[in-house]
């Protein structure tokens, strides 16, 4: 059965690849007939699935990323979207011809409801083991965050994960058949923030480093001040260290939990007009976050309201 699905995956790749794909430059392939996401797309606006590179597929919505990394021995899903988004992710996986029962692991970027509320459903549909760093795992077990999260008062509760959760630490590898995904602790946006990197090789032998990098925006509810060292000792240093980690990641292709944060729809899908790969993408992403943090700290010191926009 797995051999059949491995063959089906290869056939799907052949169907969906654009002319000229695999000529040396990393490009994304668009599913025939897919419509561009609208400019006002929300978290749960449906999107067609998209092939990114090698065995990696975009299976999320227009507003929230989910990635499926496939192999003949089973698949790894990264992120589960909202409660409604989880079912849209499942539909995209099935539309590509993959079986939910072949999803062996479900990882996450961070433990906010817009990225993990759908995980309970997806775990039940697949029987997969959820994989998370300890701060995220505790939230997944409860179905709600804690005051350790700068955005706690803004967050919504969600269905807790009732199946197995496997803890993973910084620098540890999630392995499945030929897949080797490395977890990186990047707690800038949330305490359990985790980025993932893996080497992706296409059928033509072109290999790239894929980086699914967590949100890095330092936003909060009205009760939290990043500059309050007495209340949150070492928090800013933790964020700065996370940004250093991101800047140093192997990163030919950058994907982020909110597609807009890395301009993903300009690089995949029917409206794409930019190369998928970009040298220095992770460094630039981290530097932008560093500048936003500095503006936030300066605003707090001046006791002025901050811009709540961010992902």
mmCIF file of C-alpha atoms in Angstrom:
data_model
loop_
_atom_site.group_PDB
_atom_site.id
_atom_site.type_symbol
_atom_site.label_atom_id
_atom_site.label_comp_id
_atom_site.label_asym_id
_atom_site.label_seq_id
_atom_site.Cartn_x
_atom_site.Cartn_y
_atom_site.Cartn_z
ATOM 1 C CA UNK A 1 0.000 0.000 0.000
ATOM 2 C CA UNK A 2 2.785 2.441 0.845
ATOM 3 C CA UNK A 3 4.493 1.616 -2.444
ATOM 4 C CA UNK A 4 1.268 2.534 -4.245
ATOM 5 C CA UNK A 5 1.048 5.855 -2.453
ATOM 6 C CA UNK A 6 4.716 6.611 -3.104
ATOM 7 C CA UNK A 7 4.044 6.007 -6.809
ATOM 8 C CA UNK A 8 0.904 8.148 -6.622
ATOM 9 C CA UNK A 9 2.938 10.954 -5.037
ATOM 10 C CA UNK A 10 5.401 10.829 -7.937
ATOM 11 C CA UNK A 11 2.568 10.835 -10.440
ATOM 12 C CA UNK A 12 1.004 13.832 -8.730
ATOM 13 C CA UNK A 13 4.313 15.627 -8.843
ATOM 14 C CA UNK A 14 4.508 15.008 -12.555
ATOM 15 C CA UNK A 15 0.985 16.274 -13.092
ATOM 16 C CA UNK A 16 1.457 19.444 -11.111
ATOM 17 C CA UNK A 17 4.921 20.539 -12.214
ATOM 18 C CA UNK A 18 5.037 23.546 -14.469
ATOM 19 C CA UNK A 19 7.007 23.441 -17.721
ATOM 20 C CA UNK A 20 10.618 24.253 -16.972
ATOM 21 C CA UNK A 21 10.454 23.164 -13.326
ATOM 22 C CA UNK A 22 13.652 21.546 -12.120
ATOM 23 C CA UNK A 23 16.000 23.324 -14.510
ATOM 24 C CA UNK A 24 18.243 24.432 -11.656
ATOM 25 C CA UNK A 25 16.364 27.269 -9.943
ATOM 26 C CA UNK A 26 13.921 26.422 -7.195
ATOM 27 C CA UNK A 27 10.403 27.256 -8.336
ATOM 28 C CA UNK A 28 6.924 26.490 -7.018
ATOM 29 C CA UNK A 29 4.409 24.653 -9.144
ATOM 30 C CA UNK A 30 0.778 25.690 -9.349
ATOM 31 C CA UNK A 31 -2.100 23.242 -9.334
ATOM 32 C CA UNK A 32 -3.949 23.637 -12.652
ATOM 33 C CA UNK A 33 -7.132 25.659 -12.262
ATOM 34 C CA UNK A 34 -6.117 27.159 -8.909
ATOM 35 C CA UNK A 35 -7.379 30.680 -8.251
ATOM 36 C CA UNK A 36 -5.224 33.339 -6.564
ATOM 37 C CA UNK A 37 -6.070 34.104 -2.961
ATOM 38 C CA UNK A 38 -8.071 37.346 -2.699
ATOM 39 C CA UNK A 39 -6.409 40.427 -1.269
ATOM 40 C CA UNK A 40 -8.807 40.401 1.691
ATOM 41 C CA UNK A 41 -8.348 36.691 2.436
ATOM 42 C CA UNK A 42 -8.886 35.638 6.030
ATOM 43 C CA UNK A 43 -7.449 32.813 8.092
ATOM 44 C CA UNK A 44 -10.081 30.366 6.847
ATOM 45 C CA UNK A 45 -10.297 31.415 3.199
ATOM 46 C CA UNK A 46 -9.728 28.155 1.276
ATOM 47 C CA UNK A 47 -6.659 27.809 -0.913
ATOM 48 C CA UNK A 48 -5.769 25.127 -3.408
ATOM 49 C CA UNK A 49 -2.744 23.029 -2.427
ATOM 50 C CA UNK A 50 0.580 23.969 -4.030
ATOM 51 C CA UNK A 51 3.779 22.049 -4.646
ATOM 52 C CA UNK A 52 6.734 23.938 -3.170
ATOM 53 C CA UNK A 53 9.809 21.784 -3.760
ATOM 54 C CA UNK A 54 10.715 18.114 -3.691
ATOM 55 C CA UNK A 55 8.404 16.353 -1.264
ATOM 56 C CA UNK A 56 7.039 19.542 0.340
ATOM 57 C CA UNK A 57 3.497 20.778 -0.308
ATOM 58 C CA UNK A 58 1.516 23.803 0.827
ATOM 59 C CA UNK A 59 -1.788 22.482 2.203
ATOM 60 C CA UNK A 60 -2.923 25.458 4.280
ATOM 61 C CA UNK A 61 -5.463 28.195 3.682
ATOM 62 C CA UNK A 62 -5.009 31.611 2.113
ATOM 63 C CA UNK A 63 -4.259 33.131 5.513
ATOM 64 C CA UNK A 64 -2.571 30.356 7.515
ATOM 65 C CA UNK A 65 0.239 28.065 6.378
ATOM 66 C CA UNK A 66 0.326 24.298 6.779
ATOM 67 C CA UNK A 67 3.024 22.204 5.114
ATOM 68 C CA UNK A 68 2.988 18.514 4.257
ATOM 69 C CA UNK A 69 6.385 16.845 3.855
ATOM 70 C CA UNK A 70 5.937 13.435 2.260
ATOM 71 C CA UNK A 71 7.828 10.170 2.022
ATOM 72 C CA UNK A 72 7.078 6.530 1.150
ATOM 73 C CA UNK A 73 7.301 5.747 4.898
ATOM 74 C CA UNK A 74 4.699 8.382 5.832
ATOM 75 C CA UNK A 75 4.290 12.129 6.053
ATOM 76 C CA UNK A 76 4.945 15.008 8.453
ATOM 77 C CA UNK A 77 2.420 17.843 8.748
ATOM 78 C CA UNK A 78 3.500 21.213 10.106
ATOM 79 C CA UNK A 79 0.716 23.293 11.705
ATOM 80 C CA UNK A 80 -3.020 22.671 11.859
ATOM 81 C CA UNK A 81 -4.699 26.040 11.334
ATOM 82 C CA UNK A 82 -7.845 27.176 13.114
ATOM 83 C CA UNK A 83 -10.692 24.874 14.118
ATOM 84 C CA UNK A 84 -12.273 25.369 10.685
ATOM 85 C CA UNK A 85 -8.891 25.464 8.973
ATOM 86 C CA UNK A 86 -8.022 21.973 10.204
ATOM 87 C CA UNK A 87 -10.745 20.492 8.027
ATOM 88 C CA UNK A 88 -9.614 22.562 5.042
ATOM 89 C CA UNK A 89 -6.075 21.240 5.552
ATOM 90 C CA UNK A 90 -7.413 17.685 5.629
ATOM 91 C CA UNK A 91 -9.340 18.335 2.396
ATOM 92 C CA UNK A 92 -6.181 19.643 0.695
ATOM 93 C CA UNK A 93 -4.167 16.610 1.766
ATOM 94 C CA UNK A 94 -6.823 14.301 0.367
ATOM 95 C CA UNK A 95 -7.142 16.390 -2.814
ATOM 96 C CA UNK A 96 -3.455 15.737 -3.495
ATOM 97 C CA UNK A 97 -4.116 12.004 -3.271
ATOM 98 C CA UNK A 98 -2.393 11.442 0.073
ATOM 99 C CA UNK A 99 -4.037 9.432 2.849
ATOM 100 C CA UNK A 100 -4.571 11.035 6.239
ATOM 101 C CA UNK A 101 -3.624 7.696 7.794
ATOM 102 C CA UNK A 102 -0.128 8.141 6.336
ATOM 103 C CA UNK A 103 0.455 11.366 8.304
ATOM 104 C CA UNK A 104 2.704 10.061 11.091
ATOM 105 C CA UNK A 105 3.683 13.305 12.879
ATOM 106 C CA UNK A 106 2.145 16.755 13.321
ATOM 107 C CA UNK A 107 4.486 19.563 14.349
ATOM 108 C CA UNK A 108 3.733 23.229 14.961
ATOM 109 C CA UNK A 109 5.240 26.688 14.707
ATOM 110 C CA UNK A 110 3.725 28.161 17.889
ATOM 111 C CA UNK A 111 0.866 27.465 20.229
ATOM 112 C CA UNK A 112 -1.686 30.151 19.272
ATOM 113 C CA UNK A 113 -5.188 29.125 18.259
ATOM 114 C CA UNK A 114 -4.857 30.269 14.638
ATOM 115 C CA UNK A 115 -2.122 27.673 14.070
ATOM 116 C CA UNK A 116 -2.972 24.783 16.400
ATOM 117 C CA UNK A 117 -6.742 24.761 16.992
ATOM 118 C CA UNK A 118 -7.135 22.316 14.098
ATOM 119 C CA UNK A 119 -4.506 19.877 15.362
ATOM 120 C CA UNK A 120 -6.889 17.885 17.594
ATOM 121 C CA UNK A 121 -9.095 17.116 14.578
ATOM 122 C CA UNK A 122 -6.146 16.341 12.329
ATOM 123 C CA UNK A 123 -4.642 14.001 14.933
ATOM 124 C CA UNK A 124 -7.953 12.166 15.266
ATOM 125 C CA UNK A 125 -8.265 11.900 11.483
ATOM 126 C CA UNK A 126 -4.748 10.540 11.046
ATOM 127 C CA UNK A 127 -3.699 8.871 14.303
ATOM 128 C CA UNK A 128 -0.481 10.922 14.110
ATOM 129 C CA UNK A 129 1.767 11.768 17.032
ATOM 130 C CA UNK A 130 1.933 15.486 17.789
ATOM 131 C CA UNK A 131 5.471 16.840 18.225
ATOM 132 C CA UNK A 132 6.166 20.040 20.177
ATOM 133 C CA UNK A 133 8.625 21.760 22.457
ATOM 134 C CA UNK A 134 7.621 21.734 26.126
ATOM 135 C CA UNK A 135 6.056 25.247 26.348
ATOM 136 C CA UNK A 136 3.887 24.530 23.312
ATOM 137 C CA UNK A 137 3.023 21.001 24.448
ATOM 138 C CA UNK A 138 1.670 22.292 27.767
ATOM 139 C CA UNK A 139 -0.690 24.643 25.911
ATOM 140 C CA UNK A 140 -1.766 21.893 23.498
ATOM 141 C CA UNK A 141 -2.630 19.631 26.438
ATOM 142 C CA UNK A 142 -4.684 22.395 28.148
ATOM 143 C CA UNK A 143 -6.216 23.978 25.064
ATOM 144 C CA UNK A 144 -5.319 27.429 26.343
ATOM 145 C CA UNK A 145 -2.270 29.560 27.024
ATOM 146 C CA UNK A 146 -0.825 31.127 30.170
ATOM 147 C CA UNK A 147 0.416 34.507 31.374
ATOM 148 C CA UNK A 148 3.896 33.522 30.216
ATOM 149 C CA UNK A 149 2.698 34.404 26.699
ATOM 150 C CA UNK A 150 2.773 38.149 25.896
ATOM 151 C CA UNK A 151 -0.526 37.767 24.028
ATOM 152 C CA UNK A 152 -2.339 35.714 26.678
ATOM 153 C CA UNK A 153 -5.344 38.043 27.091
ATOM 154 C CA UNK A 154 -5.853 38.116 23.296
ATOM 155 C CA UNK A 155 -5.832 34.361 22.755
ATOM 156 C CA UNK A 156 -8.775 31.993 22.275
ATOM 157 C CA UNK A 157 -9.143 28.563 23.820
ATOM 158 C CA UNK A 158 -9.278 25.538 21.514
ATOM 159 C CA UNK A 159 -9.887 21.793 21.628
ATOM 160 C CA UNK A 160 -6.969 20.229 23.527
ATOM 161 C CA UNK A 161 -4.880 17.459 22.032
ATOM 162 C CA UNK A 162 -5.928 14.210 23.680
ATOM 163 C CA UNK A 163 -3.606 11.850 21.801
ATOM 164 C CA UNK A 164 0.107 11.425 22.212
ATOM 165 C CA UNK A 165 2.507 14.370 22.247
ATOM 166 C CA UNK A 166 6.213 13.741 21.707
ATOM 167 C CA UNK A 167 8.502 16.375 23.185
ATOM 168 C CA UNK A 168 11.335 17.699 21.053
ATOM 169 C CA UNK A 169 14.169 20.021 21.989
ATOM 170 C CA UNK A 170 16.252 22.650 20.264
ATOM 171 C CA UNK A 171 18.457 21.084 17.609
ATOM 172 C CA UNK A 172 16.787 17.694 17.769
ATOM 173 C CA UNK A 173 15.758 15.910 14.581
ATOM 174 C CA UNK A 174 12.337 14.527 13.740
ATOM 175 C CA UNK A 175 13.110 11.580 11.470
ATOM 176 C CA UNK A 176 10.732 9.574 9.313
ATOM 177 C CA UNK A 177 12.145 7.397 6.547
ATOM 178 C CA UNK A 178 14.308 9.742 4.436
ATOM 179 C CA UNK A 179 12.867 12.858 6.119
ATOM 180 C CA UNK A 180 15.067 14.693 8.611
ATOM 181 C CA UNK A 181 13.405 17.813 10.054
ATOM 182 C CA UNK A 182 15.393 19.780 12.637
ATOM 183 C CA UNK A 183 13.537 21.720 15.341
ATOM 184 C CA UNK A 184 14.920 25.109 16.387
ATOM 185 C CA UNK A 185 13.741 26.928 19.509
ATOM 186 C CA UNK A 186 12.753 30.425 18.343
ATOM 187 C CA UNK A 187 10.553 31.845 21.141
ATOM 188 C CA UNK A 188 10.086 35.392 19.888
ATOM 189 C CA UNK A 189 6.351 35.506 19.136
ATOM 190 C CA UNK A 190 5.332 32.874 21.703
ATOM 191 C CA UNK A 191 7.160 30.844 24.389
ATOM 192 C CA UNK A 192 6.852 27.604 22.412
ATOM 193 C CA UNK A 193 7.896 29.144 19.102
ATOM 194 C CA UNK A 194 9.631 26.552 16.936
ATOM 195 C CA UNK A 195 11.165 26.782 13.480
ATOM 196 C CA UNK A 196 11.882 23.766 11.289
ATOM 197 C CA UNK A 197 14.545 23.170 8.633
ATOM 198 C CA UNK A 198 15.128 20.294 6.237
ATOM 199 C CA UNK A 199 16.985 19.460 3.065
ATOM 200 C CA UNK A 200 14.683 19.065 0.077
ATOM 201 C CA UNK A 201 15.770 17.352 -3.123
ATOM 202 C CA UNK A 202 13.690 17.331 -6.319
ATOM 203 C CA UNK A 203 13.566 14.494 -8.833
ATOM 204 C CA UNK A 204 16.064 16.315 -11.050
ATOM 205 C CA UNK A 205 18.637 16.333 -8.225
ATOM 206 C CA UNK A 206 18.288 20.016 -7.297
ATOM 207 C CA UNK A 207 18.541 20.222 -3.499
ATOM 208 C CA UNK A 208 17.678 23.233 -1.362
ATOM 209 C CA UNK A 209 17.385 24.083 2.321
ATOM 210 C CA UNK A 210 13.777 24.688 3.308
ATOM 211 C CA UNK A 211 13.083 26.751 6.424
ATOM 212 C CA UNK A 212 9.656 26.975 8.016
ATOM 213 C CA UNK A 213 10.361 29.868 10.363
ATOM 214 C CA UNK A 214 7.992 30.821 13.138
ATOM 215 C CA UNK A 215 6.395 34.248 13.488
ATOM 216 C CA UNK A 216 8.818 36.732 15.032
ATOM 217 C CA UNK A 217 6.599 39.748 15.728
ATOM 218 C CA UNK A 218 6.764 40.963 19.341
ATOM 219 C CA UNK A 219 3.177 41.998 19.966
ATOM 220 C CA UNK A 220 1.242 41.696 23.207
ATOM 221 C CA UNK A 221 -1.958 42.371 25.082
ATOM 222 C CA UNK A 222 -2.328 45.595 27.060
ATOM 223 C CA UNK A 223 -0.958 44.078 30.271
ATOM 224 C CA UNK A 224 2.474 43.086 28.949
ATOM 225 C CA UNK A 225 5.565 45.269 28.596
ATOM 226 C CA UNK A 226 8.636 43.708 27.040
ATOM 227 C CA UNK A 227 10.867 46.250 28.772
ATOM 228 C CA UNK A 228 9.584 45.293 32.249
ATOM 229 C CA UNK A 229 12.615 43.267 33.262
ATOM 230 C CA UNK A 230 11.349 42.842 36.826
ATOM 231 C CA UNK A 231 8.135 41.173 35.654
ATOM 232 C CA UNK A 232 9.681 39.224 32.784
ATOM 233 C CA UNK A 233 13.369 38.719 33.588
ATOM 234 C CA UNK A 234 15.488 37.816 30.589
ATOM 235 C CA UNK A 235 12.586 37.841 28.130
ATOM 236 C CA UNK A 236 14.067 40.374 25.722
ATOM 237 C CA UNK A 237 17.388 38.505 25.711
ATOM 238 C CA UNK A 238 15.479 35.310 24.903
ATOM 239 C CA UNK A 239 13.807 37.013 21.950
ATOM 240 C CA UNK A 240 17.108 38.423 20.701
ATOM 241 C CA UNK A 241 18.685 34.981 20.901
ATOM 242 C CA UNK A 242 15.773 33.565 18.895
ATOM 243 C CA UNK A 243 16.390 36.161 16.198
ATOM 244 C CA UNK A 244 20.072 35.185 16.099
ATOM 245 C CA UNK A 245 19.047 31.549 15.645
ATOM 246 C CA UNK A 246 16.767 32.438 12.729
ATOM 247 C CA UNK A 247 19.435 34.584 11.071
ATOM 248 C CA UNK A 248 21.780 31.589 11.065
ATOM 249 C CA UNK A 249 19.394 28.944 9.743
ATOM 250 C CA UNK A 250 20.080 27.080 6.489
ATOM 251 C CA UNK A 251 17.525 28.888 4.366
ATOM 252 C CA UNK A 252 17.198 28.805 0.583
ATOM 253 C CA UNK A 253 13.389 28.846 0.696
ATOM 254 C CA UNK A 254 11.652 30.701 3.541
ATOM 255 C CA UNK A 255 8.064 29.881 4.497
ATOM 256 C CA UNK A 256 6.280 31.479 7.454
ATOM 257 C CA UNK A 257 3.103 30.575 9.422
ATOM 258 C CA UNK A 258 1.322 33.627 7.995
ATOM 259 C CA UNK A 259 2.023 33.573 4.235
ATOM 260 C CA UNK A 260 1.943 37.365 4.034
ATOM 261 C CA UNK A 261 4.839 37.663 6.495
ATOM 262 C CA UNK A 262 7.228 36.245 3.890
ATOM 263 C CA UNK A 263 5.292 37.424 0.796
ATOM 264 C CA UNK A 264 4.630 33.783 -0.036
ATOM 265 C CA UNK A 265 1.789 34.398 -2.507
ATOM 266 C CA UNK A 266 4.182 36.384 -4.680
ATOM 267 C CA UNK A 267 6.383 33.267 -4.803
ATOM 268 C CA UNK A 268 3.848 30.411 -5.131
ATOM 269 C CA UNK A 269 0.437 30.068 -6.688
ATOM 270 C CA UNK A 270 -1.089 31.442 -9.889
ATOM 271 C CA UNK A 271 -0.211 35.071 -9.031
ATOM 272 C CA UNK A 272 3.468 34.358 -8.328
ATOM 273 C CA UNK A 273 5.851 36.853 -9.897
ATOM 274 C CA UNK A 274 8.990 36.401 -7.796
ATOM 275 C CA UNK A 275 11.517 33.555 -7.386
ATOM 276 C CA UNK A 276 10.666 31.051 -4.691
ATOM 277 C CA UNK A 277 14.222 30.968 -3.334
ATOM 278 C CA UNK A 278 16.026 34.073 -2.106
ATOM 279 C CA UNK A 279 19.559 34.210 -0.653
ATOM 280 C CA UNK A 280 19.607 35.683 2.831
ATOM 281 C CA UNK A 281 15.839 35.422 3.331
ATOM 282 C CA UNK A 282 16.074 34.236 6.936
ATOM 283 C CA UNK A 283 18.643 36.880 7.844
ATOM 284 C CA UNK A 284 16.422 39.593 6.395
ATOM 285 C CA UNK A 285 13.349 38.195 8.171
ATOM 286 C CA UNK A 286 15.202 38.204 11.507
ATOM 287 C CA UNK A 287 16.543 41.719 10.951
ATOM 288 C CA UNK A 288 13.062 43.068 10.260
ATOM 289 C CA UNK A 289 11.896 41.493 13.508
ATOM 290 C CA UNK A 290 14.856 42.986 15.366
ATOM 291 C CA UNK A 291 13.950 46.453 14.127
ATOM 292 C CA UNK A 292 10.309 45.988 15.153
ATOM 293 C CA UNK A 293 11.400 44.895 18.626
ATOM 294 C CA UNK A 294 13.617 47.956 19.001
ATOM 295 C CA UNK A 295 10.726 50.197 17.996
ATOM 296 C CA UNK A 296 8.501 48.420 20.497
ATOM 297 C CA UNK A 297 11.017 48.873 23.318
ATOM 298 C CA UNK A 298 11.511 52.531 22.441
ATOM 299 C CA UNK A 299 7.751 53.042 22.421
ATOM 300 C CA UNK A 300 7.407 51.435 25.831
ATOM 301 C CA UNK A 301 10.169 53.605 27.219
ATOM 302 C CA UNK A 302 8.379 56.649 25.872
ATOM 303 C CA UNK A 303 5.125 55.262 27.305
ATOM 304 C CA UNK A 304 3.395 55.641 23.974
ATOM 305 C CA UNK A 305 0.913 53.186 22.441
ATOM 306 C CA UNK A 306 2.385 50.625 20.098
ATOM 307 C CA UNK A 307 1.189 49.474 16.700
ATOM 308 C CA UNK A 308 -0.744 46.235 17.327
ATOM 309 C CA UNK A 309 -0.295 45.002 13.754
ATOM 310 C CA UNK A 310 1.695 41.804 13.389
ATOM 311 C CA UNK A 311 1.477 38.070 12.944
#
